[in-house]
PDB file of C-alpha atoms in Angstrom:
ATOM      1  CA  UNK A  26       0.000   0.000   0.000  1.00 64.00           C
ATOM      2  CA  UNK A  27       1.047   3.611  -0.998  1.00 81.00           C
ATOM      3  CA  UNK A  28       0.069   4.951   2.513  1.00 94.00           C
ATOM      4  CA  UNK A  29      -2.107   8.112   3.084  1.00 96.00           C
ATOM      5  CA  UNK A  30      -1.389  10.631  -0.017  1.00 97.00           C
ATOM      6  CA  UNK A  31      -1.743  14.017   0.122  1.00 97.00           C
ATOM      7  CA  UNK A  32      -1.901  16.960  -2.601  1.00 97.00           C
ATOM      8  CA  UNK A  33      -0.508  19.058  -3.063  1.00 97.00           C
ATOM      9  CA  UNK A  34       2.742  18.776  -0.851  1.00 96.00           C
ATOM     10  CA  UNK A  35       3.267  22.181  -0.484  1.00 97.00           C
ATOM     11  CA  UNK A  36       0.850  25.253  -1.704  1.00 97.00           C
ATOM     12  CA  UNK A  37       1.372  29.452  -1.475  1.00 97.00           C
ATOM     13  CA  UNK A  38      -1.355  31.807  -1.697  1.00 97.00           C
ATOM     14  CA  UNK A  39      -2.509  35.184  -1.301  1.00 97.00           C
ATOM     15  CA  UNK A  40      -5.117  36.168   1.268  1.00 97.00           C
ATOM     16  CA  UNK A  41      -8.401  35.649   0.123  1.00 97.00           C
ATOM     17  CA  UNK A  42      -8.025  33.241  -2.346  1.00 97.00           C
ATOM     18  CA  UNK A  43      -9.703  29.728  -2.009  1.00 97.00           C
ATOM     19  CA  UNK A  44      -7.649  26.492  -0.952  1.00 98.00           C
ATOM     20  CA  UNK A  45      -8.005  22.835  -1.019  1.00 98.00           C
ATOM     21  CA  UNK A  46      -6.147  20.235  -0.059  1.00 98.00           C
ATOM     22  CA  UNK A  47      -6.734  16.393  -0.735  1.00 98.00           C
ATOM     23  CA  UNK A  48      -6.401  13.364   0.562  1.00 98.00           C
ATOM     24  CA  UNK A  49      -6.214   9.598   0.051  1.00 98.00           C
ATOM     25  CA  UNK A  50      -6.928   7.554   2.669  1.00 97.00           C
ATOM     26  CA  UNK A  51      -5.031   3.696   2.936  1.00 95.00           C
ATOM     27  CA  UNK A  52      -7.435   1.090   1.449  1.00 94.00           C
ATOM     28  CA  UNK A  53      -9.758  -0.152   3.823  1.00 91.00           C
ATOM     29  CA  UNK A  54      -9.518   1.985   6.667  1.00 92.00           C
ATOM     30  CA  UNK A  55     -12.800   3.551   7.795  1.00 89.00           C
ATOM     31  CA  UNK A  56     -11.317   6.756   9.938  1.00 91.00           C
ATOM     32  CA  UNK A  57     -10.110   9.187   8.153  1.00 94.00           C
ATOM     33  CA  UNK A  58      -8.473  12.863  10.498  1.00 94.00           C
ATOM     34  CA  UNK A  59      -7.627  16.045   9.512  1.00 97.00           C
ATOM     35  CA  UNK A  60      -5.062  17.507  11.443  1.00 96.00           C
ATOM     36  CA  UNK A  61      -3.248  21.306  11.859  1.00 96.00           C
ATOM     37  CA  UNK A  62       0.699  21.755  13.001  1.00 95.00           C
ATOM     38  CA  UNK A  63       1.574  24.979  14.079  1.00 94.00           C
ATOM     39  CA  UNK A  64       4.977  26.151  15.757  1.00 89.00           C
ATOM     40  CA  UNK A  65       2.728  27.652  18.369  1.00 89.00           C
ATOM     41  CA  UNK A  66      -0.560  25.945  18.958  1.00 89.00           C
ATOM     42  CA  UNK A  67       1.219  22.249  17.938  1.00 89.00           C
ATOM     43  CA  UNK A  68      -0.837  19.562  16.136  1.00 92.00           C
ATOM     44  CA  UNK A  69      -4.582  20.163  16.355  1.00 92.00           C
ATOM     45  CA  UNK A  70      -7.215  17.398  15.607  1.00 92.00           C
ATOM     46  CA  UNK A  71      -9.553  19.766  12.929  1.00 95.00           C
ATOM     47  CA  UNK A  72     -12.053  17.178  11.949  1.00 95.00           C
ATOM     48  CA  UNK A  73     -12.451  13.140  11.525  1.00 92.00           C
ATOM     49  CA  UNK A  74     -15.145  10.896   9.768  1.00 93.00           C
ATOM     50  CA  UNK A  75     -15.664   7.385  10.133  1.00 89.00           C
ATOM     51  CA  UNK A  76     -17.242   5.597   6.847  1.00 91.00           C
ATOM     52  CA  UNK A  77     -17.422   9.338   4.972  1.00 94.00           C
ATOM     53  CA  UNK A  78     -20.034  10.614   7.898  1.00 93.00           C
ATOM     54  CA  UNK A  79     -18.318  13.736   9.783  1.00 93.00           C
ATOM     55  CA  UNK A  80     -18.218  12.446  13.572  1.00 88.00           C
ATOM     56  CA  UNK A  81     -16.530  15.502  15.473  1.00 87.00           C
ATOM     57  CA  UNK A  82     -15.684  18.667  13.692  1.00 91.00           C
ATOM     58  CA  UNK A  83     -15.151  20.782  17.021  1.00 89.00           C
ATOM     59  CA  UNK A  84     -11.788  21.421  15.982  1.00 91.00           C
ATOM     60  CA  UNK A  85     -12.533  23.286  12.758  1.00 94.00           C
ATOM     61  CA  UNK A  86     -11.543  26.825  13.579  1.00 88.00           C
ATOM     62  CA  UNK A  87     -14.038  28.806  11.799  1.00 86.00           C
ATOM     63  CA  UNK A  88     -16.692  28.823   9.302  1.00 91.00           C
ATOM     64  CA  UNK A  89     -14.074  29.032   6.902  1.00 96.00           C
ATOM     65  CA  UNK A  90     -13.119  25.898   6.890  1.00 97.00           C
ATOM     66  CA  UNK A  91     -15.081  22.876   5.321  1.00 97.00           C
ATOM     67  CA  UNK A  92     -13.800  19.091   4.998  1.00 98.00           C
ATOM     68  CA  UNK A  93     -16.446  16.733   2.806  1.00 97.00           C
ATOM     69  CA  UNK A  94     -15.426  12.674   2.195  1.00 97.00           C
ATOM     70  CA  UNK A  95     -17.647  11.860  -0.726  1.00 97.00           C
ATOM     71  CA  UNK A  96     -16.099   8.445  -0.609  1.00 95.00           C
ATOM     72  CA  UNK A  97     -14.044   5.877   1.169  1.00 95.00           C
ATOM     73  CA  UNK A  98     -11.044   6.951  -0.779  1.00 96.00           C
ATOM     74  CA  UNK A  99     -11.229  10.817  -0.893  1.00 97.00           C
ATOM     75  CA  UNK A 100     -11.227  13.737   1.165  1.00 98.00           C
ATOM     76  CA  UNK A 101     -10.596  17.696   1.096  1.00 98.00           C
ATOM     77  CA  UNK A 102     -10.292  20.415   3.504  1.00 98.00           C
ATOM     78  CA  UNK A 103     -11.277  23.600   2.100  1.00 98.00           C
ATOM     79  CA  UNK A 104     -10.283  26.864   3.273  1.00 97.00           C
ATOM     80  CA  UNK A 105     -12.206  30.224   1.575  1.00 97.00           C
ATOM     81  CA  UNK A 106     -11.162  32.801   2.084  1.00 96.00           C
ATOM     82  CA  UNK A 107      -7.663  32.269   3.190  1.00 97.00           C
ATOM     83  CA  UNK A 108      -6.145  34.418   5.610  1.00 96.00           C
ATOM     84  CA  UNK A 109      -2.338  34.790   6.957  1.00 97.00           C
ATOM     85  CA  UNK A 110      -2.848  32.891  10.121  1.00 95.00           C
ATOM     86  CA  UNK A 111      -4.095  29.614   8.154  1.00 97.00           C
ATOM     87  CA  UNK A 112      -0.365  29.287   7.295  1.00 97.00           C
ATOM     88  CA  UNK A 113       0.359  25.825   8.710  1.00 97.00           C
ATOM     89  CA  UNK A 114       1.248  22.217   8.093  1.00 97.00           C
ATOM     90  CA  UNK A 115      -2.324  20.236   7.390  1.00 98.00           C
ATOM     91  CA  UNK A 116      -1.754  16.760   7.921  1.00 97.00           C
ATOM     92  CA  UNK A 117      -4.473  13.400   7.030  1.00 97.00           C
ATOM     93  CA  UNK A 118      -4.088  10.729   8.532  1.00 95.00           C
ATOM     94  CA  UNK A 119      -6.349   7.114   8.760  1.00 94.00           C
ATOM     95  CA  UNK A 120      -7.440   4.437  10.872  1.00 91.00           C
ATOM     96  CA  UNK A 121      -9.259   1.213  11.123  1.00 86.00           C
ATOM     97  CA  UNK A 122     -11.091   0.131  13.655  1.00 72.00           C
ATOM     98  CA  UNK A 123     -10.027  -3.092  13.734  1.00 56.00           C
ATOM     99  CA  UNK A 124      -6.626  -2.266  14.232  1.00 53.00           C
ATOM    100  CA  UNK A 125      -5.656  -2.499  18.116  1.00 52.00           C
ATOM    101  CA  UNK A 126      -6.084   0.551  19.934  1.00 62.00           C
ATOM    102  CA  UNK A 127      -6.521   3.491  16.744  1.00 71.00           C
ATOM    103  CA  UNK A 128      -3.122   3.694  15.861  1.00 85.00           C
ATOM    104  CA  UNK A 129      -3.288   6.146  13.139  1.00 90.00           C
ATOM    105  CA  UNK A 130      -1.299   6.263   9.704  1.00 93.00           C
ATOM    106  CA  UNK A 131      -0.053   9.789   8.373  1.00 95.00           C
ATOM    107  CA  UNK A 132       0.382  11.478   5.473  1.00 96.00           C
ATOM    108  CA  UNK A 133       3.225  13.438   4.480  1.00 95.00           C
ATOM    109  CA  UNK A 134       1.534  16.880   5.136  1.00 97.00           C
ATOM    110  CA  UNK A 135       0.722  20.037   2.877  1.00 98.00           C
ATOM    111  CA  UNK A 136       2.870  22.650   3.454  1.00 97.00           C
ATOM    112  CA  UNK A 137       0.284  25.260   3.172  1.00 98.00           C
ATOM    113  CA  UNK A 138       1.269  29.596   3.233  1.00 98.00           C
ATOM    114  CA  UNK A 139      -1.009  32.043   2.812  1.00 97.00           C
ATOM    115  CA  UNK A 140       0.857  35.410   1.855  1.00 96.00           C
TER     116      UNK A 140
ATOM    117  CA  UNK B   6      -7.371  19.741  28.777  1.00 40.00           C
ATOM    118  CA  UNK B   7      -6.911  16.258  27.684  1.00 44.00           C
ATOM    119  CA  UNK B   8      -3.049  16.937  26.139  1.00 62.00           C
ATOM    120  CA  UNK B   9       0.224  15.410  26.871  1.00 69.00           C
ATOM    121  CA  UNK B  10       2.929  17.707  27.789  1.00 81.00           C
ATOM    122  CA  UNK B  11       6.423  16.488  26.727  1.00 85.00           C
ATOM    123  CA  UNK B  12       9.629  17.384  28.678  1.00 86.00           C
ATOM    124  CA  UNK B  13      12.179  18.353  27.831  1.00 92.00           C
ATOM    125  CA  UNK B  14      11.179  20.416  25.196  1.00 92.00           C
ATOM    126  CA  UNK B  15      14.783  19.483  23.374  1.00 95.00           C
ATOM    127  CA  UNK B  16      17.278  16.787  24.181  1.00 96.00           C
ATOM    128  CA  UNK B  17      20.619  16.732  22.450  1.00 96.00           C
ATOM    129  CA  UNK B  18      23.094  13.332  22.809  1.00 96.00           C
ATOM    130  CA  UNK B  19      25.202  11.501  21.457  1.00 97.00           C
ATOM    131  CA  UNK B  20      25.195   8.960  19.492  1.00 97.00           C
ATOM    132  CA  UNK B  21      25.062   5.864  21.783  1.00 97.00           C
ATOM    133  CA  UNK B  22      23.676   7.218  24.760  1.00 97.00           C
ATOM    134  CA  UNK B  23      20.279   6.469  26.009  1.00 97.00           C
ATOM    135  CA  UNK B  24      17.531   9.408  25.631  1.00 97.00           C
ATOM    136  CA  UNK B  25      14.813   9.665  28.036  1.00 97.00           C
ATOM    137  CA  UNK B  26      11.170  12.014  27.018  1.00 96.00           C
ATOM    138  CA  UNK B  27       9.000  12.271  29.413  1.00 96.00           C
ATOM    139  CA  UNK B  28       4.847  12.747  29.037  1.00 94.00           C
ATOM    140  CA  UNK B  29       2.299  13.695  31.343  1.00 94.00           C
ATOM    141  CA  UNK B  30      -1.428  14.064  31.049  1.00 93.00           C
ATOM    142  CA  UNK B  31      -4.346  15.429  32.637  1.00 90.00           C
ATOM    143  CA  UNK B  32      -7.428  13.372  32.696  1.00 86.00           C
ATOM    144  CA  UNK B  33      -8.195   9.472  32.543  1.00 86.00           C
ATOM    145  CA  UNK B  34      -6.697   7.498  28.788  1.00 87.00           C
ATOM    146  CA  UNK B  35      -7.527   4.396  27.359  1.00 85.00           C
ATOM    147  CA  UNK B  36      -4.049   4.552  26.075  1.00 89.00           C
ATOM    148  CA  UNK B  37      -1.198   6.414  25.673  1.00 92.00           C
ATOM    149  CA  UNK B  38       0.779   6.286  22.046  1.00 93.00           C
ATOM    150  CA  UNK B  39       4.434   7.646  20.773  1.00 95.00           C
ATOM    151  CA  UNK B  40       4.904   8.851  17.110  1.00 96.00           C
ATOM    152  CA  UNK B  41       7.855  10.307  15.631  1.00 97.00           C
ATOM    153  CA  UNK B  42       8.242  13.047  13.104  1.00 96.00           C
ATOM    154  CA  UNK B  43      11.360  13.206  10.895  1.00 95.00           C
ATOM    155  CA  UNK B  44      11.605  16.884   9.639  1.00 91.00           C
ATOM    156  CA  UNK B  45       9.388  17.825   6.648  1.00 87.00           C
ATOM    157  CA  UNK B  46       7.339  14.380   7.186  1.00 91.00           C
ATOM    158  CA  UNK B  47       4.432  12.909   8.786  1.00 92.00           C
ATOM    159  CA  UNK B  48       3.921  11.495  12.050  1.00 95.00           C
ATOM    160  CA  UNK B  49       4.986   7.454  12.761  1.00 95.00           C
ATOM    161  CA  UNK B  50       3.806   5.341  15.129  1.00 94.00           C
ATOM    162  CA  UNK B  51       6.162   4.226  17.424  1.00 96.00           C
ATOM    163  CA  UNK B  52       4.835   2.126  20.414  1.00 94.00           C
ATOM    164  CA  UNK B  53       1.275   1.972  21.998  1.00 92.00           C
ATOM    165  CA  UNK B  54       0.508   1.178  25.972  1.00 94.00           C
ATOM    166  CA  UNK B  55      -3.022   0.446  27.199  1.00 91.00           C
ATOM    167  CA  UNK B  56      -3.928   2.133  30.592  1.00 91.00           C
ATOM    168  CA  UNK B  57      -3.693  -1.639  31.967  1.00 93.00           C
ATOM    169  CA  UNK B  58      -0.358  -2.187  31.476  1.00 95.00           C
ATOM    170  CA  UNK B  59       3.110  -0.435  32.983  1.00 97.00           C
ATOM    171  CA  UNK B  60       5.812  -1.176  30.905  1.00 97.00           C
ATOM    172  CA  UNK B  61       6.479  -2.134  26.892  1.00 96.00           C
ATOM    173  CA  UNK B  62       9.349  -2.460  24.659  1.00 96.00           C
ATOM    174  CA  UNK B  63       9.903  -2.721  21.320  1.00 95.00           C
ATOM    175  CA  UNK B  64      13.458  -3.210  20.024  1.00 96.00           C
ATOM    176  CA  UNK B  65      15.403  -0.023  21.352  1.00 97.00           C
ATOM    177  CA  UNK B  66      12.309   1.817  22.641  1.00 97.00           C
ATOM    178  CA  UNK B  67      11.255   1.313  26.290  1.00 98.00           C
ATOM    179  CA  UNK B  68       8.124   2.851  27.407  1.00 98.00           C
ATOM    180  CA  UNK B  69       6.681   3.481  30.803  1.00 98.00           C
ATOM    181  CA  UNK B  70       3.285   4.085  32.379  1.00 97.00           C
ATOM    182  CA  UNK B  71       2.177   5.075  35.747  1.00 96.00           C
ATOM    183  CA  UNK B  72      -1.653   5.995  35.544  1.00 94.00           C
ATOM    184  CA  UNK B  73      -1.233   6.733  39.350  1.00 95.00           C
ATOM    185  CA  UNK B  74       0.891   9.639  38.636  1.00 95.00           C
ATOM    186  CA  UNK B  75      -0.574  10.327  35.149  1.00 94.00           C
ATOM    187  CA  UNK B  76       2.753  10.493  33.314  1.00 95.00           C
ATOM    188  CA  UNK B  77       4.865   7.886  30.641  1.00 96.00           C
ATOM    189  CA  UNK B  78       8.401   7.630  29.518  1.00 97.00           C
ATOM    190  CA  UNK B  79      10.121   6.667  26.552  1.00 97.00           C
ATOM    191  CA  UNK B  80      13.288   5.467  26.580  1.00 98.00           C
ATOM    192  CA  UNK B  81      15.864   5.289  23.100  1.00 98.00           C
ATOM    193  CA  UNK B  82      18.365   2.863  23.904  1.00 97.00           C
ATOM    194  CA  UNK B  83      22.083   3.103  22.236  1.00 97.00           C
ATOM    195  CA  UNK B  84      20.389   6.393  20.157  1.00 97.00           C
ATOM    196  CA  UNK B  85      22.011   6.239  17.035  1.00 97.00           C
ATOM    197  CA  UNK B  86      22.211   9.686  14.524  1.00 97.00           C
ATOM    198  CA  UNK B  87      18.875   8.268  12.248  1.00 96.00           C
ATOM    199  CA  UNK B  88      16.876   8.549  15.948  1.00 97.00           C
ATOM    200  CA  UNK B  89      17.396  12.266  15.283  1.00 97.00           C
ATOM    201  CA  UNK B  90      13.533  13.933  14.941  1.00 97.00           C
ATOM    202  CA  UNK B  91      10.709  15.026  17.009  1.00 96.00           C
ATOM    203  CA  UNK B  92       8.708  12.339  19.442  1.00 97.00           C
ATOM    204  CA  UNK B  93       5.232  13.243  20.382  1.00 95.00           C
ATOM    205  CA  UNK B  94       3.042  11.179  22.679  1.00 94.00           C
ATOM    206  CA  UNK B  95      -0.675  11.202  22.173  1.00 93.00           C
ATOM    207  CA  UNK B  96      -3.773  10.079  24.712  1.00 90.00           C
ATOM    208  CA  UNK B  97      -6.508   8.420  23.914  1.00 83.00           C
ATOM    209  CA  UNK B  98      -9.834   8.853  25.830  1.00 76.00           C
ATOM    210  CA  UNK B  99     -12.834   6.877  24.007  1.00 71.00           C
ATOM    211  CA  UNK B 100     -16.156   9.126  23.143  1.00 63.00           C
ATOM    212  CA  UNK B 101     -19.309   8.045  21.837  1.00 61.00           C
ATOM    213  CA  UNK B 102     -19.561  11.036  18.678  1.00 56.00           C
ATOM    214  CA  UNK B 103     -22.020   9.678  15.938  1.00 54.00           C
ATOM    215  CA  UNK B 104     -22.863   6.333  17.446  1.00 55.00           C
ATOM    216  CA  UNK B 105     -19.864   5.170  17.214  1.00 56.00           C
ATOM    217  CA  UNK B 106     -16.931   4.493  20.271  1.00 58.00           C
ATOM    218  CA  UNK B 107     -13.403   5.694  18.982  1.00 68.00           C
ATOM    219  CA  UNK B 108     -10.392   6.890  20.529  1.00 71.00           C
ATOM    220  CA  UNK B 109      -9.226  10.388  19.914  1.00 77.00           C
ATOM    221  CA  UNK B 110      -5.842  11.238  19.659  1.00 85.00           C
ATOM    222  CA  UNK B 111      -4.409  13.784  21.732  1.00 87.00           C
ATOM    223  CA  UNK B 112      -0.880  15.362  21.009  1.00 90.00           C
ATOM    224  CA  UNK B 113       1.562  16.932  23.057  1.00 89.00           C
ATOM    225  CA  UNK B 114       4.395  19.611  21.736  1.00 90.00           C
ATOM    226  CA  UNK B 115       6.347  16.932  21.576  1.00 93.00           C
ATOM    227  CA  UNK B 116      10.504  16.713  22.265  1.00 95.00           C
ATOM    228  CA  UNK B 117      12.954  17.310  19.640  1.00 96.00           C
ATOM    229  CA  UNK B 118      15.958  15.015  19.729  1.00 97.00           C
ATOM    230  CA  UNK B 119      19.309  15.538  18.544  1.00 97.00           C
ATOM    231  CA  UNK B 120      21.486  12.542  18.392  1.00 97.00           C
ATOM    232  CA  UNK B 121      24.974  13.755  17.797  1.00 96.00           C
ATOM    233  CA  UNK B 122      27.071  11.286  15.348  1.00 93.00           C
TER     234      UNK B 122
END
């Protein structure tokens, strides 16, 4: 298995402009988290769905931000408009439930600044 | 708050000397998980502990838990310069969102580790 895949790796924009970021899941597993790594405020759990149904979104910032999973093998966060402080690393990562305990598999992050 | 707190905050060895990072926690875990980041990458799971045991190993890694106290330890044995990168432990409490029981990971700042060659 390729692991969890992101897109784009890294991605600079100006302030106001829409962003979205994507993300593969690994085959077969049925969690799927969006997380947020700042220098300050660390990694951040944003969102996670289990089977493509949003389960806990309380970590979404702002109504800015939007995450859909339209299937078992897709996902995007969304960010409109972007603003300077968005600048962060956004990671995915996935689960299964059958594995022991929700150890969680990571993508390699998207590098995201917002100029 | 449900996060880990790592200390130290940076550790810098070298190469063949044990390195010690230290986690503590605030409320109740199911369990209590190490990843590691190498710079520019994702996060990799290292070890996991359940809240029912104390101690776990896994080749060089050594992890401790004392619920009692609310803290864990991992320990790099004979670091070696690839151990270089940041360690992060993560709790797990179970919640019942959506139907559905699942374990929420919980991430401290995490330690970054030097391992001089």
């Amino acid at each position: 298995d390729a692991g969890v895949i992101q897109s784009p790796r890294h991605e600079v924009t100006e302030m106001g402009q829409e962003v979205t970021l994507r993300c593969k899941p690994i085959s077969g597993h049925d969690y799927l988290f969006w997380y947020r790594q700042t220098m300050m405020r660390g990694l951040e759990l944003l969102i996670y769905f289990n089977n493509n149904v949003p389960i806990d979104d309380s970590g979404m910032p702002e109504d800015r931000f939007s995450a859909k999973m339209p299937n078992a093998s897709f996902s995007t966060l969304k960010i409109q408009p972007s603003e300077p402080r968005d600048s962060a690393v956004y990671f995915c990562a996935s689960s299964a439930l059958l594995l022991s305990y929700n150890e969680q598999f990571f993508g390699p992050g998207t590098r995201l600044t917002v100029l | 708050s449900q996060q880990g707190e790592e200390d130290p905050q940076a550790l810098s060895i070298q190469e063949g000397e044990n390195a010690t990072m230290n986690c503590s926690y605030k409320t109740s875990i199911n369990n209590l998980q190490w990843y590691r980041q190498n710079s520019g990458r994702g996060l990799v799971h290292l070890i996991l502990i359940r809240s029912n045991e104390r101690e776990k190993h896994s080749g060089r890694l050594r992890v401790t838990l004392d619920t009692s106290k609310k803290s864990s330890s991992l320990l790099i044995t004979a670091s070696r310069a690839a151990d270089t990168a940041s360690y992060f432990c993560a709790t797990v409490h179970f919640s019942n969102a959506g139907g559905t029981s699942y374990g929420k990971l919980t991430f401290g700042q995490g330690t970054i580790l030097t391992v001089h060659p």
